[in-house]
Short mmCIF file of C-alpha atoms and ligand atoms in Angstrom, two decimals:
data_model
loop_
_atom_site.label_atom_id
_atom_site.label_comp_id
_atom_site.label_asym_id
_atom_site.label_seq_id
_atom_site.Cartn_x
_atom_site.Cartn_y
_atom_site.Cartn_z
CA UNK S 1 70.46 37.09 -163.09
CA UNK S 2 68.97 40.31 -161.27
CA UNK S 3 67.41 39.39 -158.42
CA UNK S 4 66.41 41.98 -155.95
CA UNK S 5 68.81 40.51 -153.24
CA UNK S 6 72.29 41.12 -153.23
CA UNK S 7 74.59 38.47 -151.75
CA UNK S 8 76.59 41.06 -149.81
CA UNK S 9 73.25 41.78 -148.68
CA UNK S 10 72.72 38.78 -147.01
CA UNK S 11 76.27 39.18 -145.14
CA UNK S 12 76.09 42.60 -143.63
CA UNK S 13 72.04 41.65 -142.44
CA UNK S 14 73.39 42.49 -138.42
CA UNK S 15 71.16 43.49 -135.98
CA UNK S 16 71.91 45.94 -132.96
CA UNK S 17 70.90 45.86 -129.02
CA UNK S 18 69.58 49.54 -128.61
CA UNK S 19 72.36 51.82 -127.48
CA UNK S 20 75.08 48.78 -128.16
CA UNK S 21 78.30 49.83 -129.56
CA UNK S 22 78.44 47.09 -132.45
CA UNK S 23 76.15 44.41 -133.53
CA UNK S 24 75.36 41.68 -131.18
CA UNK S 25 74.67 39.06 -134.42
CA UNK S 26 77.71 38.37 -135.94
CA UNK S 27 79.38 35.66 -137.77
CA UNK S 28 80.85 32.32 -136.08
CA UNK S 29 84.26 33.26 -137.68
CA UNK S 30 84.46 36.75 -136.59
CA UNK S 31 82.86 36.26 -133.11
CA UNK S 32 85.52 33.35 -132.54
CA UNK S 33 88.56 35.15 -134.02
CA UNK S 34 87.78 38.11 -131.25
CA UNK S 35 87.15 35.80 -128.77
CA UNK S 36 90.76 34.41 -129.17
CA UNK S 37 92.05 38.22 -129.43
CA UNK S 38 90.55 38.70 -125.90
CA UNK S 39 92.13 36.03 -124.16
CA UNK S 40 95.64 37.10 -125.85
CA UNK S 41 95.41 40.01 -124.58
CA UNK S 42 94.13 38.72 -120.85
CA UNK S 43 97.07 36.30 -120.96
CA UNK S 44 99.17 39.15 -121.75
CA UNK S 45 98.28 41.61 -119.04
CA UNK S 46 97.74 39.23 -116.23
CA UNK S 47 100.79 38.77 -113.97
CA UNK S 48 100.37 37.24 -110.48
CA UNK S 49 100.93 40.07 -107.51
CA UNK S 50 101.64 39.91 -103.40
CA UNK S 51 98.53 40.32 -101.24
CA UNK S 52 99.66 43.60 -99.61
CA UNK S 53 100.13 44.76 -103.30
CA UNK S 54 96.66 43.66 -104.22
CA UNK S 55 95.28 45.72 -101.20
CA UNK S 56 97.04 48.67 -102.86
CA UNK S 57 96.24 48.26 -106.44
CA UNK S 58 92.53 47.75 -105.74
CA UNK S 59 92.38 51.16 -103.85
CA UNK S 60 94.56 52.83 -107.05
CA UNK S 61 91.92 51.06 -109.18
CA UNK S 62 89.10 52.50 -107.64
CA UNK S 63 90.39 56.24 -107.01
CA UNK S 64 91.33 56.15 -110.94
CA UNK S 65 87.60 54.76 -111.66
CA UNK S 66 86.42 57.34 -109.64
CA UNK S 67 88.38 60.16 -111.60
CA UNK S 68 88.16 58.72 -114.62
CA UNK S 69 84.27 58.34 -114.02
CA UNK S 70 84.00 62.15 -113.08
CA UNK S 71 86.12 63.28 -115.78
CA UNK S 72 83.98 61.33 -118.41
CA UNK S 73 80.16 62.62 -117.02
CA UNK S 74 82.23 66.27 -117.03
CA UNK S 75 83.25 65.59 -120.36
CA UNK S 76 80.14 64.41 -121.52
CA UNK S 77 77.57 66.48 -119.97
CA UNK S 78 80.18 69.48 -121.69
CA UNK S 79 79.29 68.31 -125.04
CA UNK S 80 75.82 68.01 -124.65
CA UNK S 81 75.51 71.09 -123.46
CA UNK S 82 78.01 72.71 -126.23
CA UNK S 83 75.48 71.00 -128.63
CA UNK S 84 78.06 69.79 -130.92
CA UNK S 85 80.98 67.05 -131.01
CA UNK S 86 84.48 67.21 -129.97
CA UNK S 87 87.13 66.66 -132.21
CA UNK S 88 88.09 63.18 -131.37
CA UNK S 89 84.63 62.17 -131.86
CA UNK S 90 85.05 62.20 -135.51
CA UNK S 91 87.51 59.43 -135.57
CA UNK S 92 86.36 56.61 -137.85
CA UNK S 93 86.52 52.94 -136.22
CA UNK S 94 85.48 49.64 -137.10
CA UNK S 95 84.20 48.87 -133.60
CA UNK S 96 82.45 51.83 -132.97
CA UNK S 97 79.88 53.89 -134.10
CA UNK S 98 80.82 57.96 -135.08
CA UNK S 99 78.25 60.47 -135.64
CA UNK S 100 78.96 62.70 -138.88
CA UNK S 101 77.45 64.92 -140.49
CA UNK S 102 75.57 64.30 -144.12
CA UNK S 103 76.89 67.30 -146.58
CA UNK S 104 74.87 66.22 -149.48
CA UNK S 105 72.03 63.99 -150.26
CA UNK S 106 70.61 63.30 -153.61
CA UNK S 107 68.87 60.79 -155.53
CA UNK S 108 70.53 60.07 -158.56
CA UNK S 109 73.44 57.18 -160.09
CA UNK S 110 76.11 59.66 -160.38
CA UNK S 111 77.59 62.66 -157.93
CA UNK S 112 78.32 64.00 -161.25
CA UNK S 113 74.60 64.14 -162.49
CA UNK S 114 71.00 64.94 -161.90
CA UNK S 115 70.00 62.07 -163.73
CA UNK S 116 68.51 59.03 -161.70
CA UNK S 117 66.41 55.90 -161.80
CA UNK S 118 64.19 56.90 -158.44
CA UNK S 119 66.03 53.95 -156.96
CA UNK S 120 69.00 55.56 -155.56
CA UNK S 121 70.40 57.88 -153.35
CA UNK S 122 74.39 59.76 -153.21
CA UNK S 123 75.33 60.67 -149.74
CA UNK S 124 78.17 62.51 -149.28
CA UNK S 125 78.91 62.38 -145.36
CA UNK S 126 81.88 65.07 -143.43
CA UNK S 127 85.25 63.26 -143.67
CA UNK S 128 86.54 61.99 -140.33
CA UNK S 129 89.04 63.79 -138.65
CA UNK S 130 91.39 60.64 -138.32
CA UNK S 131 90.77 57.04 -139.46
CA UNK S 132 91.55 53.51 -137.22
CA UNK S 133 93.41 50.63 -138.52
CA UNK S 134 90.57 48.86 -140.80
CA UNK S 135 89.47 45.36 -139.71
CA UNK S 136 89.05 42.01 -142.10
CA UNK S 137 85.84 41.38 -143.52
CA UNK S 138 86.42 37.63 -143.01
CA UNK S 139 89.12 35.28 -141.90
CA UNK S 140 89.41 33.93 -145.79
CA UNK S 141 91.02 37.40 -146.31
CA UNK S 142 93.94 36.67 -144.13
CA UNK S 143 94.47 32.93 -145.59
CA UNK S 144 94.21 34.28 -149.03
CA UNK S 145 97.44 32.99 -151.58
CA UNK S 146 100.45 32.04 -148.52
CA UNK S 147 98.34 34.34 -146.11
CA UNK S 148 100.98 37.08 -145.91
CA UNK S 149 99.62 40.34 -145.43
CA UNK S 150 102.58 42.79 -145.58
CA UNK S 151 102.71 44.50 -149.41
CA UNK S 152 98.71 43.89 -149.28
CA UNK S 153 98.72 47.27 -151.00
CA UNK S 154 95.53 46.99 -153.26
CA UNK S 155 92.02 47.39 -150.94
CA UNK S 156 88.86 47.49 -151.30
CA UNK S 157 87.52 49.56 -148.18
CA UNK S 158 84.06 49.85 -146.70
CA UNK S 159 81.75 51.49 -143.87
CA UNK S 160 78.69 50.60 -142.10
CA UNK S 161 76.05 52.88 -141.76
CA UNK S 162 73.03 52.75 -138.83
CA UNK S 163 69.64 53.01 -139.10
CA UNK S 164 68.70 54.62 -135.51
CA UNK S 165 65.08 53.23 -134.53
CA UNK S 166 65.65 49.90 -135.55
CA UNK S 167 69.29 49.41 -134.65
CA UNK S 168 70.18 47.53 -137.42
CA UNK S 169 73.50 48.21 -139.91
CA UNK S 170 74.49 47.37 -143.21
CA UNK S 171 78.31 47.90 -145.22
CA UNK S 172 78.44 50.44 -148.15
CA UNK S 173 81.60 50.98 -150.45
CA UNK S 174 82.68 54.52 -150.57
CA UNK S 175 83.59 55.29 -154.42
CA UNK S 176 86.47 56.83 -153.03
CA UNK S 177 89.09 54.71 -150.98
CA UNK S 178 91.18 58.06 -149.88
CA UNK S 179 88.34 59.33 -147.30
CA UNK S 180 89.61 56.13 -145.45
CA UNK S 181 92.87 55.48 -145.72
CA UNK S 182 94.46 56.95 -142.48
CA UNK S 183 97.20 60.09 -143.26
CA UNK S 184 95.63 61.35 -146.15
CA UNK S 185 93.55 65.02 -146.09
CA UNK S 186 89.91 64.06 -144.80
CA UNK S 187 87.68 63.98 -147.89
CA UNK S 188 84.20 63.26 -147.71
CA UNK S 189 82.50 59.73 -147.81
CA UNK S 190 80.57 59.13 -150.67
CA UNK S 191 77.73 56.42 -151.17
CA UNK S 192 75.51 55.49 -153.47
CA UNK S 193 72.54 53.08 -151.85
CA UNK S 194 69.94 51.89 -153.54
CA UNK S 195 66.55 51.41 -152.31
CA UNK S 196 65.05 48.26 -152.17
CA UNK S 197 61.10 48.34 -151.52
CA UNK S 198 60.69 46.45 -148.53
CA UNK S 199 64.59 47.59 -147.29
CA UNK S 200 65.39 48.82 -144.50
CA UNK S 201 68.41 50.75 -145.18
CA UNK S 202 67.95 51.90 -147.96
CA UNK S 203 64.82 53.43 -147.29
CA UNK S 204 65.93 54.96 -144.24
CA UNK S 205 68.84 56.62 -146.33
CA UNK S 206 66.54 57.67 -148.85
CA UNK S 207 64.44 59.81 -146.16
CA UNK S 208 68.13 61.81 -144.94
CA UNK S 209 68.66 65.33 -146.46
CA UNK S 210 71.87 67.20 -146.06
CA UNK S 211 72.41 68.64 -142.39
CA UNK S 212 71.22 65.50 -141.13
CA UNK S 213 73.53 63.18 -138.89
CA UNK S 214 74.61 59.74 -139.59
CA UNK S 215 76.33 56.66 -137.83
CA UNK S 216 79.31 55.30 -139.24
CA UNK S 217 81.61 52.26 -138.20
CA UNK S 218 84.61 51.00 -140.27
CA UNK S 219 86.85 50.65 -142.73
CA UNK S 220 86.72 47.31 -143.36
CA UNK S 221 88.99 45.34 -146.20
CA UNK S 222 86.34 43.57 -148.25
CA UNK S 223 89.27 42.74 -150.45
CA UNK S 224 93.25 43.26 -150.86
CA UNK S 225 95.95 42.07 -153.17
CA UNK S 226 99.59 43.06 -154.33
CA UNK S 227 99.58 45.21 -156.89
CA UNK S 228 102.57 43.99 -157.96
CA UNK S 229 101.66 40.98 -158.78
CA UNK S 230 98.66 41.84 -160.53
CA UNK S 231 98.98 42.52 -164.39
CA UNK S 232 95.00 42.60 -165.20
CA UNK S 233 92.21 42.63 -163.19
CA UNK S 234 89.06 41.40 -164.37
CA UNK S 235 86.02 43.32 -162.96
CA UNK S 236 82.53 40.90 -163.22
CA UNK S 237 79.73 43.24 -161.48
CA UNK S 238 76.15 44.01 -161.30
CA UNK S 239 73.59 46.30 -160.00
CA UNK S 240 75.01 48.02 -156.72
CA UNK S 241 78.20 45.46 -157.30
CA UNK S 242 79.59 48.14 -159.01
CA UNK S 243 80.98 50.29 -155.92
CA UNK S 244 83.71 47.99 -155.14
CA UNK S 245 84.75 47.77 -158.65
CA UNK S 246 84.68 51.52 -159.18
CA UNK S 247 86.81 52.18 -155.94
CA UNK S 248 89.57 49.84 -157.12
CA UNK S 249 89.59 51.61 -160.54
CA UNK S 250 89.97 54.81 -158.68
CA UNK S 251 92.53 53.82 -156.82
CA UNK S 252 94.22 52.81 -159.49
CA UNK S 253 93.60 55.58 -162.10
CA UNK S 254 92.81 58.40 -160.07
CA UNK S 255 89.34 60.62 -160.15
CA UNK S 256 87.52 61.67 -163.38
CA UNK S 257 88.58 64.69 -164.07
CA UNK S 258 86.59 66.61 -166.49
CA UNK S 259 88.20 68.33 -168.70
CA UNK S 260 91.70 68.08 -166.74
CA UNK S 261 94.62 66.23 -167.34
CA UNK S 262 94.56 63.03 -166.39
CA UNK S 263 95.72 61.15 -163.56
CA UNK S 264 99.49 59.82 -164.27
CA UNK S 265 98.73 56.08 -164.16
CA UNK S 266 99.89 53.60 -166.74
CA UNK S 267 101.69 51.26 -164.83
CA UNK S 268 99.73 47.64 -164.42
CA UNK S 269 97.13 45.87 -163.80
CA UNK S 270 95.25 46.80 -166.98
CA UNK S 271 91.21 46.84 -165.79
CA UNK S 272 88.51 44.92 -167.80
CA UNK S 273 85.02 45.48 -166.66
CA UNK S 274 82.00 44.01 -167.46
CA UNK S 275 78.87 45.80 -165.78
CA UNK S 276 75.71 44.54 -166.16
CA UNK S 277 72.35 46.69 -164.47
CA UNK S 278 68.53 45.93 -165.39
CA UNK S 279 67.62 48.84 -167.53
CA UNK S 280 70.20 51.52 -169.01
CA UNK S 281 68.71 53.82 -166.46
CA UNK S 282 69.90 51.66 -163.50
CA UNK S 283 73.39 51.85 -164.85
CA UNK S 284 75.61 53.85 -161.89
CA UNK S 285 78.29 55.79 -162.23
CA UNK S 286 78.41 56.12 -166.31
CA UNK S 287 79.31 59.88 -166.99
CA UNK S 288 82.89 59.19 -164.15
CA UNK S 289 83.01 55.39 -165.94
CA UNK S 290 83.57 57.23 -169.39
CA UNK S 291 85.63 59.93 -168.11
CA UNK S 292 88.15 57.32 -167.09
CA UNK S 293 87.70 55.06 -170.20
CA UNK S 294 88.63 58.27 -172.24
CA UNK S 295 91.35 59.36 -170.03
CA UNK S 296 92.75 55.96 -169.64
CA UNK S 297 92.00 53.77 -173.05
CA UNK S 298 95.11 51.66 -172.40
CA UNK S 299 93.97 50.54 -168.76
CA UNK S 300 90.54 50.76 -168.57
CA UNK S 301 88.01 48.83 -170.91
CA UNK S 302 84.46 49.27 -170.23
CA UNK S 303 81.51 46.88 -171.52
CA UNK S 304 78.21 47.20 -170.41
CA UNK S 305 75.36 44.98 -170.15
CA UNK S 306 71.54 45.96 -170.01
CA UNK S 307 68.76 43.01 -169.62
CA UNK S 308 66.31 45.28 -171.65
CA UNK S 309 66.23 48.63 -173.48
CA UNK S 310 64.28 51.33 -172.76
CA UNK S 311 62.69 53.44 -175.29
CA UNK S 312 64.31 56.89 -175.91
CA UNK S 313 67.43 55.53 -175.39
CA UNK S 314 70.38 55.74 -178.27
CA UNK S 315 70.88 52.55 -180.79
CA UNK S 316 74.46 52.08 -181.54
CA UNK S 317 74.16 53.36 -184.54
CA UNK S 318 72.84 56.84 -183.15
CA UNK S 319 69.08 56.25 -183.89
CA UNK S 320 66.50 56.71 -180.68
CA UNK S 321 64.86 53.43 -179.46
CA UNK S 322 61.12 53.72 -180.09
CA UNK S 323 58.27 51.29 -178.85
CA UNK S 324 58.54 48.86 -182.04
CA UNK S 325 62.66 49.26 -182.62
CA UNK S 326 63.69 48.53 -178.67
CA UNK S 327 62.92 44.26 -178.87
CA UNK S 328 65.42 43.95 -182.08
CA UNK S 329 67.96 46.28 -180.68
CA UNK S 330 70.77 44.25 -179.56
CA UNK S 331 73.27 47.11 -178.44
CA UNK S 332 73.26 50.89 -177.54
CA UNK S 333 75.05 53.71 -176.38
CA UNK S 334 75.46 55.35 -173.07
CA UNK S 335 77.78 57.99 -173.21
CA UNK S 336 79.85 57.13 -175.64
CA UNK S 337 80.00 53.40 -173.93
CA UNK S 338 78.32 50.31 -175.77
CA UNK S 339 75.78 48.73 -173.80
CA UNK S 340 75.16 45.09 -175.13
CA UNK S 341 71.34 44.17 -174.65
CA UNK S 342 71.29 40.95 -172.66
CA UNK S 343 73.01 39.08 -169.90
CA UNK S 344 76.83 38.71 -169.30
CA UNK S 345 77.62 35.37 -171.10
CA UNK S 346 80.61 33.03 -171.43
CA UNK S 347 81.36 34.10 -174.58
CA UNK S 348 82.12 37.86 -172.89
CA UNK S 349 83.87 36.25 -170.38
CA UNK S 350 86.36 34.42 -172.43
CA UNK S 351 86.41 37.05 -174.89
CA UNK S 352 87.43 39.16 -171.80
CA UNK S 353 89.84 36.71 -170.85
CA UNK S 354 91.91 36.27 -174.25
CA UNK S 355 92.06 40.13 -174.64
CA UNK S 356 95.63 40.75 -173.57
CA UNK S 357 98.75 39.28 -172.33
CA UNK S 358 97.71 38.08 -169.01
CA UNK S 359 95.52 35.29 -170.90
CA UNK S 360 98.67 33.21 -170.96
CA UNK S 361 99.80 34.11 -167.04
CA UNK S 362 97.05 33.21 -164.89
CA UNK S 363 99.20 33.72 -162.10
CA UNK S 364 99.17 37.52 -162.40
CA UNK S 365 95.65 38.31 -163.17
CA UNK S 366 92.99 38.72 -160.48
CA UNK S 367 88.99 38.60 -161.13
CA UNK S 368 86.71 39.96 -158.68
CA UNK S 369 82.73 39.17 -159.15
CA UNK S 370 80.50 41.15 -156.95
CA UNK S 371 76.37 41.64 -156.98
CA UNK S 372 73.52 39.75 -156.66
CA UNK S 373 72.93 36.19 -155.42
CA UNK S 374 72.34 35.34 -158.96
CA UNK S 375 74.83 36.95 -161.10
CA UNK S 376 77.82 36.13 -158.40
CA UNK S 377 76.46 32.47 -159.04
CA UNK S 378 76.11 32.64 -162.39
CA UNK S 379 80.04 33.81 -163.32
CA UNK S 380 81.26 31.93 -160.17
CA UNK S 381 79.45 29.75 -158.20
CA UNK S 382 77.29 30.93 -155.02
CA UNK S 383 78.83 32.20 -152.29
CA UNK S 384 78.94 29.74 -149.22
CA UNK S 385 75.62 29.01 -147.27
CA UNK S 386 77.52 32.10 -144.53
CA UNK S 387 77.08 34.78 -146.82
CA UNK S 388 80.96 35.53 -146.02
CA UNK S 389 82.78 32.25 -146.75
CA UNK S 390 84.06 32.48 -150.87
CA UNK S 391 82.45 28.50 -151.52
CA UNK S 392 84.22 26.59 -154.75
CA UNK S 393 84.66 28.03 -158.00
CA UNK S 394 82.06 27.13 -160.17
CA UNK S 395 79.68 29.09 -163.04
CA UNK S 396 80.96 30.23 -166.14
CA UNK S 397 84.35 30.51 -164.81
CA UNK S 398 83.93 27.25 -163.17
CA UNK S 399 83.66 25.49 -166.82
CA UNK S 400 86.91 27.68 -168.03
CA UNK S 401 90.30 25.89 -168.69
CA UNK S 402 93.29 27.43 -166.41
CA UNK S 403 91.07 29.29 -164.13
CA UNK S 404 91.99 29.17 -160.37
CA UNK S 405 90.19 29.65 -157.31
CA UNK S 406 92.61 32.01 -155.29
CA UNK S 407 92.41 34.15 -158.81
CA UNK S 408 88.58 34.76 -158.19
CA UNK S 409 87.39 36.75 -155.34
CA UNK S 410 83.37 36.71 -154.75
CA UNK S 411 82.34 40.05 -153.01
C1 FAD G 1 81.01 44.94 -148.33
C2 FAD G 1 79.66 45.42 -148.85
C3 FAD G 1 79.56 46.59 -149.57
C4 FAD G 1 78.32 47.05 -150.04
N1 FAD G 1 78.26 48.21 -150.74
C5 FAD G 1 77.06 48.68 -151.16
C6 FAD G 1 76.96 49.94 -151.85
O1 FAD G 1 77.96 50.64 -152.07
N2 FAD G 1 75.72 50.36 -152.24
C7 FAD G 1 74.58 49.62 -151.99
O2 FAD G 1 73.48 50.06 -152.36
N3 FAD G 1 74.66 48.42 -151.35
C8 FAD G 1 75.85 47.95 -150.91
N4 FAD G 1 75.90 46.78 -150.21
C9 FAD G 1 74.63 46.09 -149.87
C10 FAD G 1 74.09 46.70 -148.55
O3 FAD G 1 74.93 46.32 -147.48
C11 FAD G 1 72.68 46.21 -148.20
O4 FAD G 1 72.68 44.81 -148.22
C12 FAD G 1 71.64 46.74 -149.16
O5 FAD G 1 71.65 48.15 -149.15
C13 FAD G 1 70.24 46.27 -148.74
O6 FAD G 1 70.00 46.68 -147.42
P1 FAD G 1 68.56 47.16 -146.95
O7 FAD G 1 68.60 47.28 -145.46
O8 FAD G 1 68.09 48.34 -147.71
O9 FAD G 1 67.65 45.99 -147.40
P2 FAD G 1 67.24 44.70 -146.61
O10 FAD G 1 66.34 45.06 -145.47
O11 FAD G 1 68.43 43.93 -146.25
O12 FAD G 1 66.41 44.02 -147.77
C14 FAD G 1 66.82 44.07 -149.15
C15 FAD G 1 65.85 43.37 -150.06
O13 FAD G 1 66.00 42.04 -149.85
C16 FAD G 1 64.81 41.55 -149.35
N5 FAD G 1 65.23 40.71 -148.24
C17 FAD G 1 65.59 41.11 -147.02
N6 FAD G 1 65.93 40.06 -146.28
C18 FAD G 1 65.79 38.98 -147.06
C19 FAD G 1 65.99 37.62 -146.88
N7 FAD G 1 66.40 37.12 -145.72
N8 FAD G 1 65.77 36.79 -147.92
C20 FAD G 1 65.33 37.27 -149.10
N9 FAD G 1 65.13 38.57 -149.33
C21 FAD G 1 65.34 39.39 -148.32
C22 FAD G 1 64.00 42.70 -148.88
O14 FAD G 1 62.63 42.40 -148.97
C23 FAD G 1 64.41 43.73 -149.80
O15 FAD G 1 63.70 43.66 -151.01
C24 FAD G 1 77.14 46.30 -149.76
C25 FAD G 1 77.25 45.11 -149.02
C26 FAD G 1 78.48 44.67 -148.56
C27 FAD G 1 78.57 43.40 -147.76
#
């Protein structure tokens, strides 16, 4: 089920002319969809004109070049020389790249803890000073149920960050959707990557310390629904696959806040999810996981899945995992949360699916499964052979009775 390459790997592997403003590989549905964009707009702007007109447009064209082209090397060469950016710089868009500046970088699996499997890093990058309208990660999102957008109030958001030398980007899924949704205060972005050994960039994001600048493009919808019409979401993730999940949950049930009241939220969906990581260490995000679970036990249910124990770990009976005890463990606790030893099976997903009322209203439940190749296959069927298209339903919730395909969403 864990293999070291994540689907939405595979979809955001884009490489970069040096210097370009966004990648020159890029998928036959997105490069055709802006293709028809451009000539829209061409068709739009071009009206015929008189030759005497022409004459006088062409010289109004090239005075305005010429101003605009000495107002932009002024501009520039002021910047460079003021050593930092401009205010306008700062604005986040998905066809350009912004530099900002990193505020924090760590390696652990929380923001709220030191404690880390070596594998990962937290990067917690300047908010933007304003945020464009996000783009579509694929055309599927906009043909998705009768393909109306308007109400599409539920998103899942994401950035791409650049690695500099080799030109080449990748998407990441801030936990937080606010530092992206435009008219809100400017909060920071924050990542968690994880570092693959022969990766590219995650390596190169495991080398950046705070102070350090980074290149960011986006937001991008990697997902949206109606919130409205969504009673229970079902949450099927693994490995890094949690991000998405845990954005969505924050949207919907605020922050963790420690010790604080919580977040007024107990209107639907109600969220299942079913998390499954290699080794209790690998698990992300568990001390803000259980924050919410305990501040939200009506909406949020938790269940956690580890392939193997590790010793020094707690049983679920509160008794430490030694050497001998670990192979006949078959659960344990991570903070306060049961972690089942072994894979995500269909017995947890139909158990997952009878729990509450939604079992008997397909219509108004929505599962999203998001991780590696294996696991997204596994639940759901593989992803199509172009990394972005969804491909049929199949897996475990392939084999289910009264499961549709526009109810599953493969990130
Ligand atoms: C919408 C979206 C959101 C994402 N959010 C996150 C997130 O929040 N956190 C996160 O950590 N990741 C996230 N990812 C995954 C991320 O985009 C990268 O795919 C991941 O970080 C690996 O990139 P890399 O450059 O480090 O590794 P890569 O250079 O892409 O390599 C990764 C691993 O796969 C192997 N590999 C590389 N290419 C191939 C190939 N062609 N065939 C087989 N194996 C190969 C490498 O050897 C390496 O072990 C997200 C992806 C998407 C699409």
């Amino acid at each position: 089920m864990h293999r070291a390459t994540p689907s939405i790997r595979s979809a955001a592997r884009v490489s970069l002319r040096p210097g370009a403003a966004r990648p020159i590989s890029i998928s036959a549905s997105w490069r055709s969809q802006q293709q028809q964009q451009q000539q829209q707009q061409q068709q739009q702007t071009e009206t015929p004109r008189s030759e005497p007109e022409d004459t006088r447009a062409i010289l109004r064209d090239v005075g305005l070049l010429a101003l605009a082209f000495g107002g932009a090397f002024g501009l520039s060469v002021a910047l460079l020389s003021s050593g930092h950016a401009g205010p306008s710089t700062r604005q986040l868009r998905s066809d350009r790249y912004v530099s900002l500046k990193l505020l924090d970088a760590r390696r652990t699996c929380s923001p709220s803890s030191t404690e880390g499997d070596g594998q990962h890093v937290y990067l917690s990058i300047e908010g933007p000073s304003s945020v464009g309208q996000p783009r579509l990660s694929s055309a599927e999102l906009l043909h998705q149920g009768d393909g109306a957008r308007e109400g599409e109030d539920l998103r899942i958001l994401s950035v791409y960050l650049k690695e500099p030398s080799l030109q080449i980007e990748r998407a990441y899924t801030p936990l937080y959707a606010e530092a992206l949704t435009s008219g809100s205060a400017r909060s920071p972005i924050e990542l968690l990557i994880k570092r693959y050994p022969d990766g590219e960039l995650g390596r190169y994001a495991h080398r950046l310390s705070a102070h350090d600048t980074v290149e960011v493009r986006g937001p991008e919808v990697t997902w949206q629904g109606k919130r409205s019409e969504i009673d229970e979401l079902i949450l099927i993730v693994g490995g890094t696959g949690i991000t998405p999940a845990y954005q969505l949950i924050t949207t919907l049930l605020g922050r963790p806040r420690h010790g604080g009241a919580p977040a007024r939220a107990d209107a639907p969906p109600k969220i299942k999810l079913l998390y499954a990581a290699p080794r209790p260490s690998s698990l992300l995000l568990l001390p803000e996981l259980a924050q919410l679970q305990r501040s939200h036990p009506d909406m949020l249910d938790v269940r956690l899945f580890v392939d193997e124990a590790e010793r020094g770990r707690r049983t679920a009976g509160g008794g430490l995992l030694s050497l001998f005890t670990r192979a006949r463990a078959s659960a344990m606790t991570e903070h306060g949360m049961e972690a089942q030893i072994g894979q995500v099976a269909r017995a947890d997903v139909e158990a997952a699916l009878s729990r509450g009322q939604a079992s008997r209203q397909d219509g108004r439940r929505q599962l999203l499964v998001c991780g590696p190749d294996g696991l997204v296959a596994a639940i759901a069927g593989p992803k199509a052979h172009d990394g972005r298209s969804q491909g049929s339903l199949g897996g475990i919730l392939g084999q289910l009775q009264g499961i549709s395909r526009e109810k599953v969403w493969k990130l």
